[in-house]
Short mmCIF file of N, CA and C in Angstrom, two decimals:
data_model
loop_
_atom_site.label_atom_id
_atom_site.label_comp_id
_atom_site.label_asym_id
_atom_site.label_seq_id
_atom_site.Cartn_x
_atom_site.Cartn_y
_atom_site.Cartn_z
N SER A 25 0.82 -1.21 0.00
CA SER A 25 0.00 0.00 0.00
C SER A 25 0.86 1.27 0.00
N VAL A 26 2.16 1.13 0.13
CA VAL A 26 3.05 2.28 0.14
C VAL A 26 3.13 2.86 -1.26
N PRO A 27 3.05 4.20 -1.41
CA PRO A 27 3.19 4.80 -2.74
C PRO A 27 4.58 4.52 -3.30
N PHE A 28 4.63 4.23 -4.59
CA PHE A 28 5.88 3.86 -5.23
C PHE A 28 5.94 4.54 -6.58
N LEU A 29 7.02 5.29 -6.86
CA LEU A 29 7.19 6.01 -8.12
C LEU A 29 8.40 5.46 -8.85
N LEU A 30 8.21 5.03 -10.09
CA LEU A 30 9.29 4.55 -10.93
C LEU A 30 9.44 5.52 -12.09
N THR A 31 10.67 5.96 -12.37
CA THR A 31 10.91 6.92 -13.44
C THR A 31 11.99 6.41 -14.40
N PRO A 32 11.71 5.36 -15.15
CA PRO A 32 12.72 4.87 -16.09
C PRO A 32 12.83 5.80 -17.30
N GLY A 33 14.02 5.87 -17.86
CA GLY A 33 14.19 6.57 -19.12
C GLY A 33 13.75 5.66 -20.26
N SER A 34 13.26 6.23 -21.33
CA SER A 34 12.80 5.42 -22.46
C SER A 34 13.94 4.62 -23.09
N LEU A 35 15.20 5.07 -22.87
CA LEU A 35 16.37 4.39 -23.43
C LEU A 35 17.16 3.65 -22.35
N ASP A 36 16.56 3.41 -21.21
CA ASP A 36 17.24 2.81 -20.07
C ASP A 36 17.52 1.33 -20.33
N PRO A 37 18.81 0.93 -20.43
CA PRO A 37 19.12 -0.47 -20.66
C PRO A 37 19.12 -1.30 -19.37
N VAL A 38 19.16 -0.66 -18.21
CA VAL A 38 19.23 -1.35 -16.93
C VAL A 38 17.83 -1.68 -16.41
N THR A 39 16.97 -0.66 -16.40
CA THR A 39 15.59 -0.85 -15.96
C THR A 39 14.68 -0.27 -17.05
N PRO A 40 14.56 -0.95 -18.18
CA PRO A 40 13.77 -0.40 -19.28
C PRO A 40 12.29 -0.29 -18.88
N PRO A 41 11.55 0.58 -19.55
CA PRO A 41 10.14 0.77 -19.20
C PRO A 41 9.33 -0.52 -19.06
N PRO A 42 9.49 -1.52 -19.94
CA PRO A 42 8.70 -2.75 -19.73
C PRO A 42 9.00 -3.44 -18.40
N LEU A 43 10.25 -3.39 -17.96
CA LEU A 43 10.60 -3.99 -16.68
C LEU A 43 10.00 -3.17 -15.52
N ALA A 44 10.05 -1.85 -15.64
CA ALA A 44 9.44 -0.99 -14.61
C ALA A 44 7.93 -1.25 -14.53
N GLU A 45 7.29 -1.41 -15.68
CA GLU A 45 5.85 -1.72 -15.70
C GLU A 45 5.57 -3.06 -15.03
N ALA A 46 6.43 -4.04 -15.27
CA ALA A 46 6.25 -5.36 -14.65
C ALA A 46 6.38 -5.26 -13.12
N VAL A 47 7.33 -4.48 -12.66
CA VAL A 47 7.50 -4.28 -11.22
C VAL A 47 6.26 -3.58 -10.65
N ALA A 48 5.78 -2.56 -11.35
CA ALA A 48 4.63 -1.79 -10.88
C ALA A 48 3.38 -2.66 -10.76
N ARG A 49 3.24 -3.64 -11.63
CA ARG A 49 2.07 -4.52 -11.55
C ARG A 49 2.01 -5.28 -10.23
N GLY A 50 3.15 -5.47 -9.61
CA GLY A 50 3.19 -6.17 -8.32
C GLY A 50 3.06 -5.25 -7.12
N LEU A 51 2.95 -3.97 -7.35
CA LEU A 51 2.84 -2.99 -6.27
C LEU A 51 1.48 -2.28 -6.40
N PRO A 52 0.62 -2.40 -5.40
CA PRO A 52 -0.75 -1.88 -5.55
C PRO A 52 -0.87 -0.37 -5.68
N ASN A 53 0.15 0.37 -5.27
CA ASN A 53 0.06 1.83 -5.31
C ASN A 53 1.26 2.42 -6.05
N ALA A 54 1.55 1.85 -7.23
CA ALA A 54 2.72 2.28 -8.00
C ALA A 54 2.31 3.05 -9.24
N ARG A 55 3.21 3.91 -9.67
CA ARG A 55 3.01 4.67 -10.91
C ARG A 55 4.34 4.71 -11.65
N VAL A 56 4.28 4.49 -12.96
CA VAL A 56 5.47 4.55 -13.80
C VAL A 56 5.39 5.81 -14.66
N VAL A 57 6.43 6.61 -14.63
CA VAL A 57 6.53 7.80 -15.47
C VAL A 57 7.77 7.61 -16.34
N VAL A 58 7.56 7.33 -17.63
CA VAL A 58 8.67 7.11 -18.55
C VAL A 58 9.19 8.46 -19.02
N VAL A 59 10.51 8.64 -18.90
CA VAL A 59 11.15 9.90 -19.29
C VAL A 59 11.70 9.75 -20.70
N PRO A 60 11.12 10.46 -21.67
CA PRO A 60 11.55 10.31 -23.06
C PRO A 60 13.01 10.72 -23.28
N GLY A 61 13.70 9.94 -24.12
CA GLY A 61 15.05 10.30 -24.53
C GLY A 61 16.13 10.14 -23.47
N MET A 62 15.79 9.62 -22.31
CA MET A 62 16.78 9.48 -21.24
C MET A 62 17.16 8.01 -21.07
N ALA A 63 18.36 7.81 -20.52
CA ALA A 63 18.82 6.47 -20.21
C ALA A 63 18.71 6.27 -18.70
N HIS A 64 19.54 5.39 -18.15
CA HIS A 64 19.45 5.05 -16.74
C HIS A 64 19.84 6.20 -15.83
N ALA A 65 20.85 6.95 -16.18
CA ALA A 65 21.36 8.00 -15.30
C ALA A 65 20.89 9.39 -15.71
N GLY A 66 19.91 9.47 -16.58
CA GLY A 66 19.44 10.78 -17.03
C GLY A 66 18.77 11.57 -15.92
N ALA A 67 18.94 12.86 -15.95
CA ALA A 67 18.29 13.73 -14.98
C ALA A 67 17.74 14.94 -15.71
N ASP A 68 16.67 15.46 -15.21
CA ASP A 68 16.02 16.60 -15.83
C ASP A 68 15.29 17.36 -14.73
N PRO A 69 15.25 18.70 -14.81
CA PRO A 69 14.53 19.46 -13.79
C PRO A 69 13.06 19.03 -13.66
N CYS A 70 12.44 18.62 -14.75
CA CYS A 70 11.07 18.14 -14.70
C CYS A 70 10.96 16.92 -13.79
N VAL A 71 11.84 15.94 -13.99
CA VAL A 71 11.81 14.71 -13.19
C VAL A 71 12.13 15.03 -11.73
N GLU A 72 13.08 15.91 -11.51
CA GLU A 72 13.41 16.31 -10.15
C GLU A 72 12.19 16.93 -9.47
N GLY A 73 11.43 17.72 -10.21
CA GLY A 73 10.21 18.33 -9.67
C GLY A 73 9.14 17.30 -9.36
N ILE A 74 9.01 16.30 -10.22
CA ILE A 74 8.04 15.21 -9.99
C ILE A 74 8.39 14.47 -8.71
N VAL A 75 9.67 14.13 -8.56
CA VAL A 75 10.11 13.41 -7.36
C VAL A 75 9.88 14.28 -6.12
N ALA A 76 10.19 15.57 -6.21
CA ALA A 76 9.99 16.47 -5.07
C ALA A 76 8.51 16.55 -4.69
N GLN A 77 7.61 16.65 -5.69
CA GLN A 77 6.18 16.67 -5.40
C GLN A 77 5.74 15.39 -4.71
N PHE A 78 6.22 14.26 -5.23
CA PHE A 78 5.88 12.95 -4.68
C PHE A 78 6.30 12.86 -3.20
N ILE A 79 7.51 13.31 -2.91
CA ILE A 79 8.00 13.26 -1.53
C ILE A 79 7.21 14.24 -0.65
N ARG A 80 7.00 15.45 -1.16
CA ARG A 80 6.28 16.47 -0.38
C ARG A 80 4.86 16.04 -0.06
N LEU A 81 4.16 15.47 -1.06
CA LEU A 81 2.77 15.06 -0.87
C LEU A 81 2.65 13.72 -0.15
N GLY A 82 3.70 12.90 -0.23
CA GLY A 82 3.65 11.58 0.37
C GLY A 82 2.64 10.67 -0.32
N SER A 83 2.35 11.00 -1.55
CA SER A 83 1.33 10.27 -2.29
C SER A 83 1.55 10.49 -3.78
N LEU A 84 0.94 9.62 -4.58
CA LEU A 84 0.97 9.80 -6.03
C LEU A 84 -0.14 10.72 -6.50
N GLN A 85 -1.18 10.85 -5.69
CA GLN A 85 -2.29 11.72 -6.08
C GLN A 85 -1.87 13.17 -6.02
N GLY A 86 -2.18 13.90 -7.07
CA GLY A 86 -1.84 15.30 -7.15
C GLY A 86 -0.47 15.58 -7.73
N VAL A 87 0.30 14.54 -8.05
CA VAL A 87 1.62 14.74 -8.64
C VAL A 87 1.43 15.00 -10.14
N ASP A 88 1.89 16.17 -10.59
CA ASP A 88 1.75 16.58 -11.99
C ASP A 88 2.95 16.08 -12.77
N THR A 89 2.70 15.18 -13.72
CA THR A 89 3.78 14.62 -14.54
C THR A 89 3.76 15.13 -15.97
N GLY A 90 2.92 16.10 -16.26
CA GLY A 90 2.75 16.59 -17.63
C GLY A 90 4.01 17.14 -18.27
N CYS A 91 4.96 17.61 -17.47
CA CYS A 91 6.16 18.21 -18.04
C CYS A 91 7.03 17.20 -18.79
N VAL A 92 6.88 15.89 -18.52
CA VAL A 92 7.72 14.91 -19.23
C VAL A 92 7.44 14.92 -20.73
N ASN A 93 6.26 15.36 -21.12
CA ASN A 93 5.92 15.39 -22.54
C ASN A 93 6.76 16.40 -23.32
N ALA A 94 7.35 17.36 -22.63
CA ALA A 94 8.17 18.37 -23.29
C ALA A 94 9.67 18.09 -23.23
N ILE A 95 10.05 17.00 -22.56
CA ILE A 95 11.48 16.67 -22.44
C ILE A 95 12.01 16.21 -23.79
N LYS A 96 13.13 16.75 -24.16
CA LYS A 96 13.82 16.36 -25.40
C LYS A 96 15.10 15.62 -25.03
N ALA A 97 15.48 14.68 -25.85
CA ALA A 97 16.74 13.97 -25.61
C ALA A 97 17.89 14.95 -25.64
N PRO A 98 18.87 14.77 -24.77
CA PRO A 98 20.02 15.68 -24.79
C PRO A 98 20.79 15.57 -26.10
N ALA A 99 21.44 16.65 -26.47
CA ALA A 99 22.23 16.66 -27.71
C ALA A 99 23.37 15.65 -27.61
N PHE A 100 23.68 15.03 -28.73
CA PHE A 100 24.79 14.08 -28.78
C PHE A 100 26.10 14.87 -28.79
N VAL A 101 26.98 14.58 -27.86
CA VAL A 101 28.24 15.31 -27.74
C VAL A 101 29.26 14.69 -28.70
N THR A 102 29.83 15.53 -29.55
CA THR A 102 30.83 15.05 -30.51
C THR A 102 32.23 15.56 -30.18
N ARG A 103 32.36 16.47 -29.24
CA ARG A 103 33.68 16.98 -28.87
C ARG A 103 33.86 16.93 -27.38
#
């Protein structure tokens, strides 16, 4: 019954979204928020805000995850 938030990146090779979804199915109060264009160690102010809301509220209800739709993959570094 404990709230559980999973935030896999869409390109995460360690905990890919299908694996996160499988884990969430076994947790009655879980939510998966897939972060587009990110891998396992990706970070974004949007995701940090989602996690902060989740911790502050102590619940998944009322957590706004809409900002993930605007996340773009980071530029590929060539130098």
